[in-house]
Short mmCIF file of C-alpha atoms in Angstrom, two decimals:
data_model
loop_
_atom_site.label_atom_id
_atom_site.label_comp_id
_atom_site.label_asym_id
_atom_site.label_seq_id
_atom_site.Cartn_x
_atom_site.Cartn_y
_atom_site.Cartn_z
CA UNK W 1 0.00 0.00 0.00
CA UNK W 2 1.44 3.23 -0.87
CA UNK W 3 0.64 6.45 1.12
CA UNK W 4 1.68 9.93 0.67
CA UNK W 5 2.72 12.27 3.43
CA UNK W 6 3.72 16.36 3.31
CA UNK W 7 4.57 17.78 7.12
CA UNK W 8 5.28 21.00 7.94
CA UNK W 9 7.49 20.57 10.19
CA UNK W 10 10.22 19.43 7.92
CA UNK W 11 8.58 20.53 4.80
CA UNK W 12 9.21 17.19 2.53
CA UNK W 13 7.11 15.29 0.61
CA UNK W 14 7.12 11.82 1.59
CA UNK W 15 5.93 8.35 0.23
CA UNK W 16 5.42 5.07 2.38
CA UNK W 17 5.21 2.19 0.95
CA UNK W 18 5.04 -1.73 2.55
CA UNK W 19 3.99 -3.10 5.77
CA UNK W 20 4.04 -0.16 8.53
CA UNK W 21 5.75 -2.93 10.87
CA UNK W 22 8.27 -3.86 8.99
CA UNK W 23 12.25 -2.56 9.36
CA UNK W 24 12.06 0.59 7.97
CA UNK W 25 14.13 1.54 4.71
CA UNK W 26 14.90 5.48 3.95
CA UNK W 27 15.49 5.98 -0.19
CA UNK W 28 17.31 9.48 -0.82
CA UNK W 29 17.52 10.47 -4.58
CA UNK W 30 20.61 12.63 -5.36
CA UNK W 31 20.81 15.75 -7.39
CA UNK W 32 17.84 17.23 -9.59
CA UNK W 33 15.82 13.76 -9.18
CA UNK W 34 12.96 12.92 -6.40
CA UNK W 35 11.76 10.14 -4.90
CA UNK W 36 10.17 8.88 -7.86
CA UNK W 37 13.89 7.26 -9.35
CA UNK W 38 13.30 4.90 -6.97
CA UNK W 39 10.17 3.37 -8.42
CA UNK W 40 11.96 0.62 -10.35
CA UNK W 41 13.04 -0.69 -7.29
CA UNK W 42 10.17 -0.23 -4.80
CA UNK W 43 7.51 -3.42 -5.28
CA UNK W 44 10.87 -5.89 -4.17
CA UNK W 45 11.94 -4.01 -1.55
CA UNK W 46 8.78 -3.41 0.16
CA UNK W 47 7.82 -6.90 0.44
CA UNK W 48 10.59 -6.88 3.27
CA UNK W 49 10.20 -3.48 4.58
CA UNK W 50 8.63 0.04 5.33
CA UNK W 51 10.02 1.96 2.31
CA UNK W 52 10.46 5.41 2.75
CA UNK W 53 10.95 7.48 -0.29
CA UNK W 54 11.36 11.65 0.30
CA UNK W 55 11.77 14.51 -1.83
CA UNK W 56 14.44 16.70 -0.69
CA UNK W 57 13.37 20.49 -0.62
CA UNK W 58 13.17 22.29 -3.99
CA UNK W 59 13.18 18.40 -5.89
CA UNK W 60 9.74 16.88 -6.61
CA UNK W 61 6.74 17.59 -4.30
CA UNK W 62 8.87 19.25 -1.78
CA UNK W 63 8.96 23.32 -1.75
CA UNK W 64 12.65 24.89 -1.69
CA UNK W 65 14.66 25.83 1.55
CA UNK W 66 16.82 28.72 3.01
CA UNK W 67 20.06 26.55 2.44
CA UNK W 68 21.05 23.40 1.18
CA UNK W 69 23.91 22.35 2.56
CA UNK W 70 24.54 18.83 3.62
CA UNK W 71 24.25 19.60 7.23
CA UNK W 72 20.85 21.22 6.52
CA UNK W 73 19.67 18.56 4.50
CA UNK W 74 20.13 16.18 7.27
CA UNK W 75 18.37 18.22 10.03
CA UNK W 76 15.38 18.07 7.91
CA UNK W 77 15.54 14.43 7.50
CA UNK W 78 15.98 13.78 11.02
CA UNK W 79 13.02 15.84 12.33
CA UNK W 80 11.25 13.75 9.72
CA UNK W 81 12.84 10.40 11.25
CA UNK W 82 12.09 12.22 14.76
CA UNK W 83 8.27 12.99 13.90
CA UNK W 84 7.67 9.38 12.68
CA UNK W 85 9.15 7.67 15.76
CA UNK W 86 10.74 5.09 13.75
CA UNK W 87 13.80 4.32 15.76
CA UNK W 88 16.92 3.42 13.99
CA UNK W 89 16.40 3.23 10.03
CA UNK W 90 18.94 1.75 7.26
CA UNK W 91 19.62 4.47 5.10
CA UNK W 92 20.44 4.62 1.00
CA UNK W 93 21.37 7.42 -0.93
CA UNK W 94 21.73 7.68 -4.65
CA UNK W 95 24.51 9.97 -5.42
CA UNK W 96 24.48 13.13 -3.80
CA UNK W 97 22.28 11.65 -1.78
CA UNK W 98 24.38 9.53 -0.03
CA UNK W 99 26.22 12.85 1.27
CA UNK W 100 23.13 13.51 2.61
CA UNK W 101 22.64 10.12 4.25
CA UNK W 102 26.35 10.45 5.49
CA UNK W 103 25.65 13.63 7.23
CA UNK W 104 22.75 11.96 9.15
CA UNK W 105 25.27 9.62 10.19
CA UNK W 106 27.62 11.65 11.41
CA UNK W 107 24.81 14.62 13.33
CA UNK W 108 22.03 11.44 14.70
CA UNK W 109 23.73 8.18 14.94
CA UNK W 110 20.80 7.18 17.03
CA UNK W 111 18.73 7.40 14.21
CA UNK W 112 20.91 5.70 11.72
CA UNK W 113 21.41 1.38 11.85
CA UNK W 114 23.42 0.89 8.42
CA UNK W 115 23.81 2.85 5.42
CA UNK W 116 24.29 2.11 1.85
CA UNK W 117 25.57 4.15 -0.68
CA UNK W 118 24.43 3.88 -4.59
CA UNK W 119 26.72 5.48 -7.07
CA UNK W 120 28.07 7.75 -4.46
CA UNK W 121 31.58 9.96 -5.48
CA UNK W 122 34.14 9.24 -2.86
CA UNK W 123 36.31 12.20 -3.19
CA UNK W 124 36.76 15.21 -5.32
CA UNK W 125 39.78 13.73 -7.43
CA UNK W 126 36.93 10.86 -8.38
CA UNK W 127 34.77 13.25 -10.25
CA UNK W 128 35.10 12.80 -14.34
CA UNK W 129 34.54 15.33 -16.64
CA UNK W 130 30.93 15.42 -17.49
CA UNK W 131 29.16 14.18 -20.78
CA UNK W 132 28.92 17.30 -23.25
CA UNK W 133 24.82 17.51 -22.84
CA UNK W 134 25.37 18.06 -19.35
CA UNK W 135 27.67 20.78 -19.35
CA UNK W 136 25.78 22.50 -21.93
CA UNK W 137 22.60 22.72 -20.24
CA UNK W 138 24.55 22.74 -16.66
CA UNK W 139 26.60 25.29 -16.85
CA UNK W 140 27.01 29.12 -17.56
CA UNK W 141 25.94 30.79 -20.19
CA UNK W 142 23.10 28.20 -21.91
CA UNK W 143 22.51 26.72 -18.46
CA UNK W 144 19.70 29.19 -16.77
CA UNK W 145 18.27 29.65 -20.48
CA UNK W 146 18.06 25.71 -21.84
CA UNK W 147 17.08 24.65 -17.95
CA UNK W 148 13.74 26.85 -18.40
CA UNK W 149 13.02 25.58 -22.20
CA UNK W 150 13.97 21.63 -21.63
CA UNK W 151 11.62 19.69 -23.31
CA UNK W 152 10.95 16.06 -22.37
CA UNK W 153 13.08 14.51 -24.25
CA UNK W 154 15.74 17.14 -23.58
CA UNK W 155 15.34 15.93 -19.46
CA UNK W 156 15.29 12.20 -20.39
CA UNK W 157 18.52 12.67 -22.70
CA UNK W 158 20.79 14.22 -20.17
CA UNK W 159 19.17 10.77 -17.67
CA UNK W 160 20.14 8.75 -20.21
CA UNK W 161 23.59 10.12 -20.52
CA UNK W 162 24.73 9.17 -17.43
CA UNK W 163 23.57 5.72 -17.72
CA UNK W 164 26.06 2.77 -19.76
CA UNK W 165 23.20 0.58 -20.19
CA UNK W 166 19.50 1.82 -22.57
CA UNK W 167 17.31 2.65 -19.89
CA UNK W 168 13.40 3.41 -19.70
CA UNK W 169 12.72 6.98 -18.05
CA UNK W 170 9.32 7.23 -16.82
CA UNK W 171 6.94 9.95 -17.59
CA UNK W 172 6.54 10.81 -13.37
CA UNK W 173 9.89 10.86 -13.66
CA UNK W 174 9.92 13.62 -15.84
CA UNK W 175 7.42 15.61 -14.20
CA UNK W 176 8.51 15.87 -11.26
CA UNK W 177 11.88 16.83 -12.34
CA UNK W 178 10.40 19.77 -13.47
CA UNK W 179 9.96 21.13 -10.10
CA UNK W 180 14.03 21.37 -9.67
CA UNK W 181 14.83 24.89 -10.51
CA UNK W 182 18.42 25.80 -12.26
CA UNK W 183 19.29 27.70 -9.45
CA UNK W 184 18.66 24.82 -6.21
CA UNK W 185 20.45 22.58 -8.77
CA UNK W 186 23.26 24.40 -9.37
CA UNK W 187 23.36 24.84 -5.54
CA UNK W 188 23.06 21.40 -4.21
CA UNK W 189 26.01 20.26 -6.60
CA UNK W 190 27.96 23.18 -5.60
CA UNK W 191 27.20 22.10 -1.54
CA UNK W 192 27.87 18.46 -2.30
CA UNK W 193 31.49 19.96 -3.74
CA UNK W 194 31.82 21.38 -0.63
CA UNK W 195 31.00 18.45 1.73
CA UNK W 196 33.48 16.37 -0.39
CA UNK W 197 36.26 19.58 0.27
CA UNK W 198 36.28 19.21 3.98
CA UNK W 199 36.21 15.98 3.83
CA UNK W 200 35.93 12.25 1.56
CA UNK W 201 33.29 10.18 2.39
CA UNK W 202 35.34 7.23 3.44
CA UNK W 203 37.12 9.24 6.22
CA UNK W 204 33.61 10.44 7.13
CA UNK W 205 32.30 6.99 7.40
CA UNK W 206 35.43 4.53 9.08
CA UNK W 207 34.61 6.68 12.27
CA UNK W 208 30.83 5.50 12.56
CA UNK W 209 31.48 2.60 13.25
CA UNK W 210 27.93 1.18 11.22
CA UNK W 211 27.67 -1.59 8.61
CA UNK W 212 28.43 0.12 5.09
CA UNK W 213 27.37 -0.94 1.70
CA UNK W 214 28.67 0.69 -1.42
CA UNK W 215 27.02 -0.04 -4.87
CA UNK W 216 29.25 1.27 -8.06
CA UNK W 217 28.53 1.39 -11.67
CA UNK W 218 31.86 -0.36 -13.27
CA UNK W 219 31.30 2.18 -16.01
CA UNK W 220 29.97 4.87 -13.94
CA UNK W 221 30.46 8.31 -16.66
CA UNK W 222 30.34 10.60 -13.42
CA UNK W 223 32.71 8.96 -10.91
CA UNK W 224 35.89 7.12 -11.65
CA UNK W 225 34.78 3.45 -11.40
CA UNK W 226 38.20 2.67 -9.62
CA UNK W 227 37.17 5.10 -7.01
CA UNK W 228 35.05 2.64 -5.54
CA UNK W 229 38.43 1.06 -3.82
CA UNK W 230 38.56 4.15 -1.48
CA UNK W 231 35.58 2.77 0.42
CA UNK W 232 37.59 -0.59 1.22
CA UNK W 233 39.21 1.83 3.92
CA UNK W 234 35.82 1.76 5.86
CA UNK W 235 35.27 -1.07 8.37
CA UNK W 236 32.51 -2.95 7.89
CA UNK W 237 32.32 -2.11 4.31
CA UNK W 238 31.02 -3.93 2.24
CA UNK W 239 32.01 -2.77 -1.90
CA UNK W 240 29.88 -4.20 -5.06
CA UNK W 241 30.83 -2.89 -8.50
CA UNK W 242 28.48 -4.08 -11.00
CA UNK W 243 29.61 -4.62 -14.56
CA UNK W 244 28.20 -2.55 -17.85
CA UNK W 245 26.28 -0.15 -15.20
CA UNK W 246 26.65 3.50 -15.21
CA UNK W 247 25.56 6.05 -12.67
CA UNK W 248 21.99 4.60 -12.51
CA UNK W 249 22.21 0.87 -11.04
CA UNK W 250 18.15 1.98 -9.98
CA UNK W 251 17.47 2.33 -13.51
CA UNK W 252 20.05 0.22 -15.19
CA UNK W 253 19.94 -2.71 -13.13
CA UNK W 254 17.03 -2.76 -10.59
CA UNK W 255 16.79 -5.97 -9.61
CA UNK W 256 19.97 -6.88 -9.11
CA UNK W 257 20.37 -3.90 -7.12
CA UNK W 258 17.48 -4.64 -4.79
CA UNK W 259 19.23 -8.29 -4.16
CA UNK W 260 21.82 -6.55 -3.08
CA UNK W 261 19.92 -4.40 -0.60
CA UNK W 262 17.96 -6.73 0.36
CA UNK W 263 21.35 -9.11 1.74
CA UNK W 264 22.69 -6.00 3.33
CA UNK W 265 19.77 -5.67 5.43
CA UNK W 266 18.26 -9.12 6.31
CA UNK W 267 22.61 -9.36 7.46
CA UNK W 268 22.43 -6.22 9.33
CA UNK W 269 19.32 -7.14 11.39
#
C-alpha cells in the first residue's frame, strides 16, 4: 500500500510504501531527481520493509529551503525520522544523496542502523569530466536559459547520458523533475562539492562505526569506477561494483540492485 505524506514541520514530501511494521528503509535520490527514481526498485523491496521514499526540498513535491547544505539537509531528514518515531532506520542514498545520508550519520547516529551508498563519489579527485549535454545545459551561459526551455526529451537525454546501459525513463519521472529549478540545482552540486572539500566520504564513514554498503557502476560516466576502492578503507564495508552499469544501477539494473539491498539488510538485522 502506498501512502503519501507532506509535514510541515520538515517541509518534505514523503511516500510510504510496505507493511508499517516492517524494518524501515529510507530511499534518498541525489541531485535534480525525487523520490520517484526509486520506483523501479520499490515493489521488491517493500515486500521486506517500510520503504520510505522523500523529496528533498526544492526536488519533486517538496517546496525549496533557506540553504542546502549537507548539514541542513540532514536536520530536515531527522526531524522527519524524529516525527515518525521510527527508531533506527537503514539508510540509502543515490549519489548526492548519499552525502546527505552520510551527514545523518555523522549529526544522529541514534537514528541511523546501516547505510548504503548507490553510485556515491568518494572524493573530489573521483569526479570525471561530465558528458557534453550536461555541461551544456549545466553550466554558464546556456545553463539558466536551456534549464527553463527543456523539453521532455531534452530531461530524459541528459538521464540517459549518465547511464552505460538503454534505460526506460518514466513519464513521473519527468514531471517531477520539473519542479528542480536551475538555481537549487546548481546549488546542491555546488554544496555536495563542498561536503566532499572538507572531507571524503570514506574518512567520514570509518569513524561511525555502522555496517556500510557501497554499490558502483563499473562504467559509472560521473565517478571514476576505480574510485570505488577508497571505500575498502571503511570497516565494515562492504564494496559491489556491478559490470556494464553507469551512474543509474536503480534504472540500469534494478533488480539486481534490490538483491543486493535486500542481503545488506536481512545481514544487518
Amino acid at each position: 500500500m502506498t501512502e503519501h505524506d507532506v509535514s510541515p514541520s520538515h517541509g518534505m514530501h514523503v511516500v510510504h510504501d510496505g507493511p508499517r511494521q516492517a524494518s524501515p528503509l529510507l530511499l534518498i535520490h541525489g541531485s535534480g531527481a525525487s523520490g520517484v527514481l526509486w520506483s523501479p526498485m520499490v515493489p521488491t523491496l517493500a515486500e521486506h520493509h517500510h520503504v520510505l521514499r522523500v523529496d528533498l526540498p526544492g526536488c519533486g513535491q517538496s517546496p525549496p529551503a533557506a540553504s542546502y547544505d549537507m548539514a541542513a539537509q540532514a536536520n530536515r531528514v531527522a526531524a522527519l525520522l524524529d516525527e515518525l518515531g521510527l527508531g533506527s532506520v537503514t539508510v540509502v542514498g543515490h549519489s548526492s544523496g548519499g552525502y546527505v545520508a552520510t551527514a545523518l550519520a555523522e549529526q544522529r547516529p541514534d537514528l541511523v542502523r546501516s547505510i548504503a551508498l548507490i553510485s556515491c563519489g568518494p572524493s573530489l579527485d573521483a569526479l570525471l569530466p561530465q558528458p557534453l549535454l550536461l555541461r551544456v545545459l549545466l553550466g554558464p551561459p546556456f545553463g539558466p536559459l536551456l534549464w527553463a526551455r527543456r523539453s521532455n526529451a531534452m530531461i530524459r537525454k541528459g538521464i540517459r547520458a549518465t547511464a552505460a546501459r538503454p534505460v526506460q525513463v518514466p513519464d513521473d519521472m519527468i514531471a517531477a523533475s520539473r519542479g528542480t529549478t536551475y538555481r537549487t540545482f546548481r546549488t546542491v552540486l555546488r554544496r555536495g562539492r563542498e561536503y566532499l572539500t572538507e572531507r571524503s566520504v570514506p574518512e567520514r564513514l570509518a569513524d561511525l562505526g555502522i555496517p556500510v554498503l557501497v554499490i558502483f557502476g563499473a562504467a559509472d560516466p560521473r565517478w571514476a569506477p576505480s574510485s570505488a576502492h577508497q571505500y575498502h578503507a571503511v570497516p565494515n564495508a562492504r564494496v559491489e561494483q556491478r559490470p556494464g552499469v553507469g551512474h543509474l544501477p536503480i534504472l540500469e539494473a534494478p533488480e539486481a540492485t534490490s538483491e543486493l539491498l535486500l542481503d545488506f539488510t536481512a545481514t544487518d538485522r
